[in-house]
mmCIF file of C-alpha atoms in Angstrom:
data_model
loop_
_atom_site.group_PDB
_atom_site.id
_atom_site.type_symbol
_atom_site.label_atom_id
_atom_site.label_comp_id
_atom_site.label_asym_id
_atom_site.label_seq_id
_atom_site.Cartn_x
_atom_site.Cartn_y
_atom_site.Cartn_z
ATOM 1 C CA UNK A 1 13.806 -160.857 44.117
ATOM 2 C CA UNK A 2 10.160 -161.217 45.101
ATOM 3 C CA UNK A 3 6.900 -160.524 43.290
ATOM 4 C CA UNK A 4 6.036 -156.802 43.428
ATOM 5 C CA UNK A 5 2.705 -155.954 45.093
ATOM 6 C CA UNK A 6 1.878 -159.577 46.005
ATOM 7 C CA UNK A 7 2.087 -158.813 49.735
ATOM 8 C CA UNK A 8 -0.187 -155.766 49.481
ATOM 9 C CA UNK A 9 -2.611 -157.807 47.382
ATOM 10 C CA UNK A 10 -3.018 -160.370 50.168
ATOM 11 C CA UNK A 11 -2.365 -158.397 53.371
ATOM 12 C CA UNK A 12 -6.074 -157.814 54.096
ATOM 13 C CA UNK A 13 -6.478 -161.591 54.357
ATOM 14 C CA UNK A 14 -3.529 -162.126 56.708
ATOM 15 C CA UNK A 15 -4.022 -162.496 60.460
ATOM 16 C CA UNK A 16 -2.457 -160.625 63.373
ATOM 17 C CA UNK A 17 -1.011 -163.104 65.833
ATOM 18 C CA UNK A 18 1.545 -163.621 68.587
ATOM 19 C CA UNK A 19 4.753 -165.348 67.513
ATOM 20 C CA UNK A 20 5.152 -167.075 70.875
ATOM 21 C CA UNK A 21 5.245 -170.914 70.820
ATOM 22 C CA UNK A 22 5.477 -171.086 67.026
ATOM 23 C CA UNK A 23 8.038 -173.243 65.228
ATOM 24 C CA UNK A 24 9.955 -171.232 62.647
ATOM 25 C CA UNK A 25 12.404 -171.707 59.799
ATOM 26 C CA UNK A 26 14.540 -168.655 59.032
ATOM 27 C CA UNK A 27 15.542 -167.375 55.591
ATOM 28 C CA UNK A 28 19.193 -166.628 56.421
ATOM 29 C CA UNK A 29 20.079 -164.030 53.750
ATOM 30 C CA UNK A 30 16.845 -162.159 54.476
ATOM 31 C CA UNK A 31 17.733 -162.198 58.189
ATOM 32 C CA UNK A 32 21.151 -160.684 57.422
ATOM 33 C CA UNK A 33 19.636 -157.782 55.501
ATOM 34 C CA UNK A 34 16.974 -157.297 58.165
ATOM 35 C CA UNK A 35 19.685 -156.879 60.805
ATOM 36 C CA UNK A 36 21.469 -154.394 58.527
ATOM 37 C CA UNK A 37 18.203 -152.483 58.132
ATOM 38 C CA UNK A 38 17.705 -152.377 61.918
ATOM 39 C CA UNK A 39 21.198 -150.913 62.318
ATOM 40 C CA UNK A 40 20.671 -148.276 59.663
ATOM 41 C CA UNK A 41 17.266 -147.277 60.926
ATOM 42 C CA UNK A 42 18.907 -146.471 64.265
ATOM 43 C CA UNK A 43 21.671 -144.385 62.716
ATOM 44 C CA UNK A 44 24.452 -146.878 61.945
ATOM 45 C CA UNK A 45 24.680 -146.335 58.194
ATOM 46 C CA UNK A 46 27.779 -148.483 57.929
ATOM 47 C CA UNK A 47 27.639 -150.856 60.912
ATOM 48 C CA UNK A 48 30.719 -152.793 61.915
ATOM 49 C CA UNK A 49 30.742 -156.558 61.559
ATOM 50 C CA UNK A 50 30.988 -156.718 65.335
ATOM 51 C CA UNK A 51 27.751 -154.768 65.707
ATOM 52 C CA UNK A 52 25.974 -156.885 63.088
ATOM 53 C CA UNK A 53 27.170 -160.065 64.805
ATOM 54 C CA UNK A 54 26.003 -158.927 68.227
ATOM 55 C CA UNK A 55 22.582 -157.801 67.031
ATOM 56 C CA UNK A 56 21.773 -160.973 65.092
ATOM 57 C CA UNK A 57 22.369 -163.083 68.211
ATOM 58 C CA UNK A 58 20.300 -160.674 70.311
ATOM 59 C CA UNK A 59 17.522 -160.890 67.725
ATOM 60 C CA UNK A 60 17.540 -164.703 67.752
ATOM 61 C CA UNK A 61 17.697 -164.692 71.562
ATOM 62 C CA UNK A 62 14.575 -162.555 71.654
ATOM 63 C CA UNK A 63 12.732 -165.194 69.627
ATOM 64 C CA UNK A 64 13.781 -168.078 71.843
ATOM 65 C CA UNK A 65 13.179 -166.097 75.036
ATOM 66 C CA UNK A 66 9.537 -165.927 73.948
ATOM 67 C CA UNK A 67 9.364 -169.685 73.381
ATOM 68 C CA UNK A 68 9.699 -169.472 69.614
ATOM 69 C CA UNK A 69 11.366 -172.671 68.396
ATOM 70 C CA UNK A 70 13.956 -172.054 65.667
ATOM 71 C CA UNK A 71 14.158 -175.289 63.687
ATOM 72 C CA UNK A 72 16.642 -174.165 61.041
ATOM 73 C CA UNK A 73 18.370 -171.125 59.558
ATOM 74 C CA UNK A 74 19.144 -171.681 55.870
ATOM 75 C CA UNK A 75 21.740 -169.823 53.787
ATOM 76 C CA UNK A 76 22.325 -170.022 50.028
ATOM 77 C CA UNK A 77 25.279 -172.177 49.058
ATOM 78 C CA UNK A 78 24.583 -172.316 45.341
ATOM 79 C CA UNK A 79 22.749 -170.259 42.741
ATOM 80 C CA UNK A 80 21.322 -172.165 39.747
ATOM 81 C CA UNK A 81 22.644 -171.235 36.310
ATOM 82 C CA UNK A 82 19.150 -170.030 35.376
ATOM 83 C CA UNK A 83 19.485 -167.244 37.973
ATOM 84 C CA UNK A 84 22.744 -165.845 36.543
ATOM 85 C CA UNK A 85 21.035 -162.930 34.715
ATOM 86 C CA UNK A 86 19.424 -161.861 38.003
ATOM 87 C CA UNK A 87 22.806 -162.137 39.742
ATOM 88 C CA UNK A 88 24.413 -159.973 37.045
ATOM 89 C CA UNK A 89 21.697 -157.333 37.434
ATOM 90 C CA UNK A 90 22.255 -157.228 41.194
ATOM 91 C CA UNK A 91 26.014 -156.838 40.854
ATOM 92 C CA UNK A 92 25.460 -154.115 38.252
ATOM 93 C CA UNK A 93 23.339 -152.205 40.766
ATOM 94 C CA UNK A 94 26.043 -152.561 43.421
ATOM 95 C CA UNK A 95 28.646 -151.250 40.973
ATOM 96 C CA UNK A 96 26.370 -148.353 40.067
ATOM 97 C CA UNK A 97 25.903 -147.490 43.756
ATOM 98 C CA UNK A 98 29.665 -147.621 44.291
ATOM 99 C CA UNK A 99 30.155 -145.177 41.411
ATOM 100 C CA UNK A 100 27.480 -142.878 42.830
ATOM 101 C CA UNK A 101 28.909 -143.067 46.341
ATOM 102 C CA UNK A 102 32.410 -142.232 45.135
ATOM 103 C CA UNK A 103 31.289 -139.367 42.889
ATOM 104 C CA UNK A 104 29.340 -137.886 45.818
ATOM 105 C CA UNK A 105 32.259 -138.275 48.256
ATOM 106 C CA UNK A 106 35.389 -138.096 46.109
ATOM 107 C CA UNK A 107 37.513 -136.439 48.828
ATOM 108 C CA UNK A 108 36.721 -138.777 51.746
ATOM 109 C CA UNK A 109 34.025 -140.969 53.288
ATOM 110 C CA UNK A 110 31.255 -139.134 55.178
ATOM 111 C CA UNK A 111 31.766 -139.106 58.942
ATOM 112 C CA UNK A 112 28.665 -141.251 59.494
ATOM 113 C CA UNK A 113 30.369 -144.073 57.583
ATOM 114 C CA UNK A 114 33.503 -144.195 59.706
ATOM 115 C CA UNK A 115 32.472 -143.168 63.235
ATOM 116 C CA UNK A 116 31.933 -146.239 65.504
ATOM 117 C CA UNK A 117 28.284 -146.887 66.374
ATOM 118 C CA UNK A 118 28.542 -149.978 68.546
ATOM 119 C CA UNK A 119 26.262 -148.598 71.274
ATOM 120 C CA UNK A 120 23.118 -149.501 69.285
ATOM 121 C CA UNK A 121 20.646 -152.004 70.722
ATOM 122 C CA UNK A 122 17.608 -153.732 69.316
ATOM 123 C CA UNK A 123 14.543 -151.530 69.001
ATOM 124 C CA UNK A 124 11.319 -153.252 70.030
ATOM 125 C CA UNK A 125 9.261 -151.271 67.517
ATOM 126 C CA UNK A 126 8.805 -151.910 63.835
ATOM 127 C CA UNK A 127 11.654 -150.373 61.828
ATOM 128 C CA UNK A 128 10.749 -147.608 59.415
ATOM 129 C CA UNK A 129 12.199 -147.079 55.978
ATOM 130 C CA UNK A 130 15.872 -146.319 55.463
ATOM 131 C CA UNK A 131 15.955 -143.532 52.899
ATOM 132 C CA UNK A 132 19.692 -143.102 52.189
ATOM 133 C CA UNK A 133 20.066 -144.723 48.768
ATOM 134 C CA UNK A 134 23.802 -144.022 48.513
ATOM 135 C CA UNK A 135 24.941 -146.246 51.394
ATOM 136 C CA UNK A 136 26.781 -149.377 50.362
ATOM 137 C CA UNK A 137 26.068 -152.730 51.970
ATOM 138 C CA UNK A 138 28.974 -154.266 53.916
ATOM 139 C CA UNK A 139 30.963 -156.468 51.540
ATOM 140 C CA UNK A 140 30.858 -159.490 53.860
ATOM 141 C CA UNK A 141 27.438 -158.955 55.426
ATOM 142 C CA UNK A 142 26.056 -162.480 55.002
ATOM 143 C CA UNK A 143 29.330 -164.282 55.896
ATOM 144 C CA UNK A 144 29.601 -162.135 59.045
ATOM 145 C CA UNK A 145 26.080 -163.128 60.089
ATOM 146 C CA UNK A 146 26.854 -166.783 59.388
ATOM 147 C CA UNK A 147 30.061 -166.603 61.451
ATOM 148 C CA UNK A 148 28.158 -165.024 64.343
ATOM 149 C CA UNK A 149 25.575 -167.830 64.313
ATOM 150 C CA UNK A 150 28.270 -170.496 63.999
ATOM 151 C CA UNK A 151 30.021 -168.934 66.970
ATOM 152 C CA UNK A 152 26.923 -169.311 69.154
ATOM 153 C CA UNK A 153 26.569 -172.613 71.001
ATOM 154 C CA UNK A 154 22.832 -171.946 71.087
ATOM 155 C CA UNK A 155 22.346 -171.674 67.315
ATOM 156 C CA UNK A 156 25.296 -173.213 65.467
ATOM 157 C CA UNK A 157 23.582 -176.586 65.033
ATOM 158 C CA UNK A 158 20.612 -174.841 63.410
ATOM 159 C CA UNK A 159 22.672 -173.025 60.759
ATOM 160 C CA UNK A 160 22.850 -174.701 57.342
ATOM 161 C CA UNK A 161 24.658 -173.774 54.122
ATOM 162 C CA UNK A 162 22.647 -175.645 51.512
ATOM 163 C CA UNK A 163 23.501 -176.598 47.886
ATOM 164 C CA UNK A 164 20.722 -174.397 46.523
ATOM 165 C CA UNK A 165 18.698 -171.292 47.367
ATOM 166 C CA UNK A 166 17.641 -170.640 50.946
ATOM 167 C CA UNK A 167 14.058 -169.655 50.132
ATOM 168 C CA UNK A 168 13.461 -172.912 48.245
ATOM 169 C CA UNK A 169 14.797 -174.965 51.167
ATOM 170 C CA UNK A 170 12.658 -172.970 53.594
ATOM 171 C CA UNK A 171 9.596 -173.721 51.467
ATOM 172 C CA UNK A 172 10.396 -177.447 51.242
ATOM 173 C CA UNK A 173 11.031 -177.681 54.983
ATOM 174 C CA UNK A 174 7.740 -176.001 55.868
ATOM 175 C CA UNK A 175 5.757 -177.994 53.301
ATOM 176 C CA UNK A 176 7.075 -181.259 54.786
ATOM 177 C CA UNK A 177 7.151 -180.477 58.493
ATOM 178 C CA UNK A 178 4.853 -177.489 58.984
ATOM 179 C CA UNK A 179 5.652 -174.272 60.795
ATOM 180 C CA UNK A 180 6.313 -170.669 59.817
ATOM 181 C CA UNK A 181 8.935 -169.123 57.537
ATOM 182 C CA UNK A 182 10.539 -165.858 58.647
ATOM 183 C CA UNK A 183 11.614 -163.971 55.525
ATOM 184 C CA UNK A 184 11.497 -160.714 53.585
ATOM 185 C CA UNK A 185 10.850 -162.406 50.241
ATOM 186 C CA UNK A 186 7.313 -162.284 48.834
ATOM 187 C CA UNK A 187 8.251 -165.219 46.571
ATOM 188 C CA UNK A 188 7.507 -167.519 49.497
ATOM 189 C CA UNK A 189 3.788 -166.772 49.075
ATOM 190 C CA UNK A 190 3.927 -168.379 45.629
ATOM 191 C CA UNK A 191 5.311 -171.715 46.863
ATOM 192 C CA UNK A 192 3.061 -174.621 47.797
ATOM 193 C CA UNK A 193 3.640 -174.576 51.552
ATOM 194 C CA UNK A 194 0.905 -177.008 52.502
ATOM 195 C CA UNK A 195 -0.360 -175.790 55.871
ATOM 196 C CA UNK A 196 2.767 -173.698 56.376
ATOM 197 C CA UNK A 197 2.758 -169.965 57.040
ATOM 198 C CA UNK A 198 4.886 -166.923 56.208
ATOM 199 C CA UNK A 199 5.852 -163.983 58.435
ATOM 200 C CA UNK A 200 7.824 -161.036 57.083
ATOM 201 C CA UNK A 201 10.574 -159.559 59.237
ATOM 202 C CA UNK A 202 9.210 -156.052 58.790
ATOM 203 C CA UNK A 203 5.966 -157.060 60.543
ATOM 204 C CA UNK A 204 7.555 -158.462 63.723
ATOM 205 C CA UNK A 205 7.394 -156.095 66.694
ATOM 206 C CA UNK A 206 6.752 -155.985 70.430
ATOM 207 C CA UNK A 207 3.187 -155.167 71.424
ATOM 208 C CA UNK A 208 2.005 -153.349 74.556
ATOM 209 C CA UNK A 209 2.297 -156.598 76.530
ATOM 210 C CA UNK A 210 5.962 -157.022 75.487
ATOM 211 C CA UNK A 211 5.019 -159.991 73.327
ATOM 212 C CA UNK A 212 6.352 -160.466 69.815
ATOM 213 C CA UNK A 213 3.431 -159.720 67.506
ATOM 214 C CA UNK A 214 3.392 -160.305 63.765
ATOM 215 C CA UNK A 215 1.259 -160.518 60.640
ATOM 216 C CA UNK A 216 0.827 -164.129 59.518
ATOM 217 C CA UNK A 217 0.195 -165.151 55.922
ATOM 218 C CA UNK A 218 -1.220 -168.661 55.567
ATOM 219 C CA UNK A 219 -1.318 -169.062 51.748
ATOM 220 C CA UNK A 220 -3.595 -172.100 51.662
ATOM 221 C CA UNK A 221 -6.137 -170.421 53.966
ATOM 222 C CA UNK A 222 -5.872 -167.103 52.134
ATOM 223 C CA UNK A 223 -6.429 -168.674 48.729
ATOM 224 C CA UNK A 224 -9.530 -170.399 50.095
ATOM 225 C CA UNK A 225 -10.811 -167.091 51.515
ATOM 226 C CA UNK A 226 -10.416 -165.221 48.239
ATOM 227 C CA UNK A 227 -12.026 -167.997 46.223
ATOM 228 C CA UNK A 228 -9.019 -169.272 44.287
ATOM 229 C CA UNK A 229 -9.851 -172.704 42.917
ATOM 230 C CA UNK A 230 -8.007 -175.624 44.513
ATOM 231 C CA UNK A 231 -7.104 -176.804 41.018
ATOM 232 C CA UNK A 232 -5.033 -173.642 40.484
ATOM 233 C CA UNK A 233 -1.358 -173.885 41.437
ATOM 234 C CA UNK A 234 -0.159 -171.717 44.326
ATOM 235 C CA UNK A 235 2.215 -169.837 42.028
ATOM 236 C CA UNK A 236 -0.471 -168.915 39.460
ATOM 237 C CA UNK A 237 -1.702 -165.877 41.409
ATOM 238 C CA UNK A 238 1.875 -164.628 41.731
ATOM 239 C CA UNK A 239 2.348 -165.076 37.996
ATOM 240 C CA UNK A 240 -0.770 -163.075 37.157
ATOM 241 C CA UNK A 241 0.264 -160.397 39.680
ATOM 242 C CA UNK A 242 3.639 -160.097 37.956
ATOM 243 C CA UNK A 243 2.053 -159.849 34.499
ATOM 244 C CA UNK A 244 -0.604 -157.354 35.601
ATOM 245 C CA UNK A 245 0.909 -155.093 38.307
ATOM 246 C CA UNK A 246 -2.075 -152.704 38.287
ATOM 247 C CA UNK A 247 -4.853 -155.301 38.291
ATOM 248 C CA UNK A 248 -7.303 -155.571 41.202
ATOM 249 C CA UNK A 249 -7.665 -158.839 43.101
ATOM 250 C CA UNK A 250 -10.972 -159.722 41.339
ATOM 251 C CA UNK A 251 -9.223 -159.180 38.005
ATOM 252 C CA UNK A 252 -6.378 -161.468 39.058
ATOM 253 C CA UNK A 253 -8.780 -164.182 40.214
ATOM 254 C CA UNK A 254 -10.610 -163.961 36.917
ATOM 255 C CA UNK A 255 -7.322 -164.352 35.040
ATOM 256 C CA UNK A 256 -6.473 -167.395 37.182
ATOM 257 C CA UNK A 257 -9.782 -169.026 36.237
ATOM 258 C CA UNK A 258 -8.977 -168.831 32.524
ATOM 259 C CA UNK A 259 -6.584 -170.914 30.423
ATOM 260 C CA UNK A 260 -2.995 -169.682 30.560
ATOM 261 C CA UNK A 261 -2.341 -167.208 27.749
ATOM 262 C CA UNK A 262 1.352 -168.017 27.326
ATOM 263 C CA UNK A 263 2.010 -171.596 28.414
ATOM 264 C CA UNK A 264 5.771 -171.453 27.801
ATOM 265 C CA UNK A 265 6.168 -168.243 29.787
ATOM 266 C CA UNK A 266 4.131 -169.629 32.672
ATOM 267 C CA UNK A 267 6.049 -172.901 32.708
ATOM 268 C CA UNK A 268 9.322 -170.978 32.863
ATOM 269 C CA UNK A 269 7.956 -168.957 35.796
ATOM 270 C CA UNK A 270 6.562 -171.919 37.732
ATOM 271 C CA UNK A 271 9.722 -174.013 37.561
ATOM 272 C CA UNK A 272 11.357 -171.993 40.331
ATOM 273 C CA UNK A 273 8.452 -172.833 42.654
ATOM 274 C CA UNK A 274 7.729 -176.465 41.773
ATOM 275 C CA UNK A 275 11.275 -177.591 40.964
ATOM 276 C CA UNK A 276 13.817 -176.546 43.581
ATOM 277 C CA UNK A 277 17.130 -176.799 41.761
ATOM 278 C CA UNK A 278 20.152 -177.802 43.804
ATOM 279 C CA UNK A 279 23.683 -178.967 43.096
ATOM 280 C CA UNK A 280 24.987 -182.441 43.943
ATOM 281 C CA UNK A 281 27.497 -182.339 46.789
ATOM 282 C CA UNK A 282 30.817 -183.707 45.475
ATOM 283 C CA UNK A 283 33.278 -186.056 47.156
ATOM 284 C CA UNK A 284 36.797 -185.116 48.197
ATOM 285 C CA UNK A 285 39.893 -187.169 47.361
ATOM 286 C CA UNK A 286 39.494 -189.158 50.600
ATOM 287 C CA UNK A 287 35.962 -190.188 49.612
ATOM 288 C CA UNK A 288 34.150 -187.954 52.108
ATOM 289 C CA UNK A 289 31.490 -185.453 51.068
ATOM 290 C CA UNK A 290 32.421 -181.794 50.746
ATOM 291 C CA UNK A 291 31.373 -180.261 54.114
ATOM 292 C CA UNK A 292 29.341 -177.162 53.262
ATOM 293 C CA UNK A 293 28.691 -176.270 56.896
ATOM 294 C CA UNK A 294 32.008 -174.472 57.397
ATOM 295 C CA UNK A 295 32.165 -172.612 54.086
ATOM 296 C CA UNK A 296 31.542 -169.055 52.980
ATOM 297 C CA UNK A 297 28.517 -169.063 50.596
ATOM 298 C CA UNK A 298 30.614 -167.828 47.652
ATOM 299 C CA UNK A 299 33.233 -170.505 48.251
ATOM 300 C CA UNK A 300 30.494 -173.127 48.550
ATOM 301 C CA UNK A 301 29.036 -172.038 45.219
ATOM 302 C CA UNK A 302 32.420 -172.195 43.498
ATOM 303 C CA UNK A 303 33.252 -175.649 44.875
ATOM 304 C CA UNK A 304 29.845 -177.031 43.911
ATOM 305 C CA UNK A 305 30.420 -175.792 40.357
ATOM 306 C CA UNK A 306 33.840 -177.455 40.251
ATOM 307 C CA UNK A 307 32.275 -180.639 41.589
ATOM 308 C CA UNK A 308 29.917 -180.745 38.603
ATOM 309 C CA UNK A 309 32.707 -180.370 36.036
ATOM 310 C CA UNK A 310 33.170 -183.182 33.482
ATOM 311 C CA UNK A 311 35.636 -185.865 34.557
ATOM 312 C CA UNK A 312 37.151 -186.296 31.071
ATOM 313 C CA UNK A 313 40.695 -184.899 30.802
ATOM 314 C CA UNK A 314 40.071 -183.339 27.377
ATOM 315 C CA UNK A 315 37.001 -181.403 28.548
ATOM 316 C CA UNK A 316 37.163 -177.672 29.266
ATOM 317 C CA UNK A 317 35.104 -176.017 31.972
ATOM 318 C CA UNK A 318 34.720 -172.603 33.598
ATOM 319 C CA UNK A 319 33.498 -171.970 37.115
ATOM 320 C CA UNK A 320 32.271 -168.523 38.173
ATOM 321 C CA UNK A 321 32.741 -166.602 41.377
ATOM 322 C CA UNK A 322 31.286 -163.200 42.231
ATOM 323 C CA UNK A 323 33.700 -161.419 44.545
ATOM 324 C CA UNK A 324 32.164 -158.911 46.978
ATOM 325 C CA UNK A 325 32.288 -155.285 45.902
ATOM 326 C CA UNK A 326 34.841 -153.537 48.114
ATOM 327 C CA UNK A 327 34.813 -149.892 49.201
ATOM 328 C CA UNK A 328 37.517 -148.650 46.865
ATOM 329 C CA UNK A 329 37.971 -146.135 44.085
ATOM 330 C CA UNK A 330 35.887 -147.381 41.110
ATOM 331 C CA UNK A 331 38.070 -145.433 38.667
ATOM 332 C CA UNK A 332 41.089 -147.552 39.627
ATOM 333 C CA UNK A 333 41.820 -151.241 39.912
ATOM 334 C CA UNK A 334 40.034 -153.154 42.635
ATOM 335 C CA UNK A 335 41.791 -154.168 45.848
ATOM 336 C CA UNK A 336 41.142 -157.786 44.898
ATOM 337 C CA UNK A 337 44.058 -157.532 42.431
ATOM 338 C CA UNK A 338 46.667 -157.693 45.206
ATOM 339 C CA UNK A 339 45.620 -161.202 46.298
ATOM 340 C CA UNK A 340 44.967 -162.697 42.849
ATOM 341 C CA UNK A 341 47.973 -165.044 43.156
ATOM 342 C CA UNK A 342 46.660 -166.425 46.461
ATOM 343 C CA UNK A 343 43.213 -167.079 44.975
ATOM 344 C CA UNK A 344 44.787 -168.764 41.939
ATOM 345 C CA UNK A 345 46.565 -171.164 44.280
ATOM 346 C CA UNK A 346 43.331 -171.726 46.230
ATOM 347 C CA UNK A 347 41.332 -172.442 43.048
ATOM 348 C CA UNK A 348 43.980 -174.922 41.919
ATOM 349 C CA UNK A 349 44.024 -176.695 45.285
ATOM 350 C CA UNK A 350 40.223 -176.879 45.270
ATOM 351 C CA UNK A 351 40.220 -178.638 41.910
ATOM 352 C CA UNK A 352 42.772 -181.162 43.173
ATOM 353 C CA UNK A 353 40.797 -181.958 46.320
ATOM 354 C CA UNK A 354 37.578 -182.303 44.309
ATOM 355 C CA UNK A 355 39.269 -184.648 41.813
ATOM 356 C CA UNK A 356 38.580 -182.340 38.871
ATOM 357 C CA UNK A 357 40.468 -183.851 35.917
ATOM 358 C CA UNK A 358 39.230 -181.575 33.135
ATOM 359 C CA UNK A 359 40.886 -178.348 31.987
ATOM 360 C CA UNK A 360 39.398 -175.893 34.467
ATOM 361 C CA UNK A 361 39.545 -172.118 34.794
ATOM 362 C CA UNK A 362 37.714 -169.670 37.046
ATOM 363 C CA UNK A 363 35.933 -166.500 35.934
ATOM 364 C CA UNK A 364 36.009 -163.785 38.577
ATOM 365 C CA UNK A 365 33.333 -161.107 38.556
ATOM 366 C CA UNK A 366 34.127 -157.960 40.525
ATOM 367 C CA UNK A 367 32.616 -154.742 39.204
ATOM 368 C CA UNK A 368 29.959 -155.389 36.570
ATOM 369 C CA UNK A 369 29.024 -152.625 34.135
ATOM 370 C CA UNK A 370 26.594 -154.550 31.893
ATOM 371 C CA UNK A 371 24.717 -157.825 31.945
ATOM 372 C CA UNK A 372 26.774 -159.326 29.092
ATOM 373 C CA UNK A 373 30.124 -158.565 30.682
ATOM 374 C CA UNK A 374 32.570 -161.452 30.945
ATOM 375 C CA UNK A 375 34.495 -162.182 34.091
ATOM 376 C CA UNK A 376 38.278 -162.089 34.397
ATOM 377 C CA UNK A 377 39.526 -165.565 33.566
ATOM 378 C CA UNK A 378 41.988 -167.132 36.001
ATOM 379 C CA UNK A 379 43.937 -170.078 34.595
ATOM 380 C CA UNK A 380 44.893 -172.742 37.100
ATOM 381 C CA UNK A 381 48.458 -173.703 37.933
ATOM 382 C CA UNK A 382 50.398 -176.754 36.833
ATOM 383 C CA UNK A 383 51.737 -179.154 39.470
ATOM 384 C CA UNK A 384 55.170 -177.520 39.471
ATOM 385 C CA UNK A 385 53.680 -174.015 39.599
ATOM 386 C CA UNK A 386 51.418 -175.073 42.462
ATOM 387 C CA UNK A 387 54.339 -176.378 44.523
ATOM 388 C CA UNK A 388 56.359 -173.198 43.953
ATOM 389 C CA UNK A 389 53.398 -170.916 44.771
ATOM 390 C CA UNK A 390 52.577 -172.901 47.917
ATOM 391 C CA UNK A 391 56.183 -172.740 49.173
ATOM 392 C CA UNK A 392 56.346 -168.987 48.514
ATOM 393 C CA UNK A 393 53.080 -168.397 50.374
ATOM 394 C CA UNK A 394 54.161 -170.519 53.334
ATOM 395 C CA UNK A 395 57.467 -168.658 53.485
ATOM 396 C CA UNK A 396 55.636 -165.318 53.464
ATOM 397 C CA UNK A 397 53.376 -166.472 56.295
ATOM 398 C CA UNK A 398 56.408 -167.696 58.255
ATOM 399 C CA UNK A 399 58.169 -164.336 57.886
ATOM 400 C CA UNK A 400 55.043 -162.466 58.958
ATOM 401 C CA UNK A 401 54.647 -164.675 62.022
ATOM 402 C CA UNK A 402 58.300 -164.107 62.963
ATOM 403 C CA UNK A 403 57.951 -160.354 62.485
ATOM 404 C CA UNK A 404 54.842 -160.224 64.682
ATOM 405 C CA UNK A 405 56.587 -162.235 67.391
ATOM 406 C CA UNK A 406 59.488 -159.761 67.443
ATOM 407 C CA UNK A 407 57.128 -156.799 67.679
ATOM 408 C CA UNK A 408 55.297 -158.483 70.564
ATOM 409 C CA UNK A 409 58.574 -159.073 72.423
ATOM 410 C CA UNK A 410 59.615 -155.433 72.111
#
């Protein structure tokens, strides 16, 4: 997301500093895409999950080797209902890119997308721009990064899947405890961070002394420098920037000093910065809280939706899940179709463990062509159907295990 041009509006008032000895909170999804960008800038258009996993740990190691204290790495575990239109727009863009990629390479994938590129190492310089607009992001980019961090004894205790949006949790953490947010999202400049600071991944690089240098944005200090009244909310400048993309800074400050022209529009905008929406974490059948720490973000989001479902038996509810866009032929059915029966069983089991008593179904979104498109509705199984499906799946797994054992023997 982000607020276009807000960074360039304020960059002359930022300071150039050394990252060493600072305490940081990391925006996890932004970190994942930064690592992907580093790979692509060095020639790995379609990096393997192994390469992504190795580089993210190397990147975090570089921070700690220079005495940067990583307090937390936050990942989204839930997207508020109010953000669904934005989610739909993003998935539409992914679908559009898939269509473009396939139409440009209908015979086979380009060599650069299939040749291994695991010999890439972190570049100490600032990455440039990646100009290939047809490349598709790895379907499980963020989960792969999370798994890599969880697999590291050095960082696993600092990795959190939270029942809300990562940027909001980063902002709350910094506002309460101080420190610096590492992110790529200009939205963080519109939060009230107290004495907290923001550093964008793109600005972190090694200087001539082999120290990690960066550009630091301290919103409270910057707003004082530019003369923004203390009575004006931190998000007001971002709002005026969004409404007037071509305005100069003096024009924006003048607008901030006047009464708000559209109070309802401004209140809708500010809610995302002053009210950090999150989902309540539900209890399982044994009374314990749902452990988010070991979940994939999409699974976390689905389970948190199910946990909020009405408890009345006569109520009807739909939960939504956005399945990753796979690299397959967009003119044919998606590869997700083959495992639909397994997911149906999983959705049903999830509702049982979360004590969901209402009539529940799940809407799956795969390829999205327009913002009003409905997902494919998956009806849950009855008790008898669940038992049959579970036995069939277990039998299939048993046969596969036996077959693999025979192959290994021979």
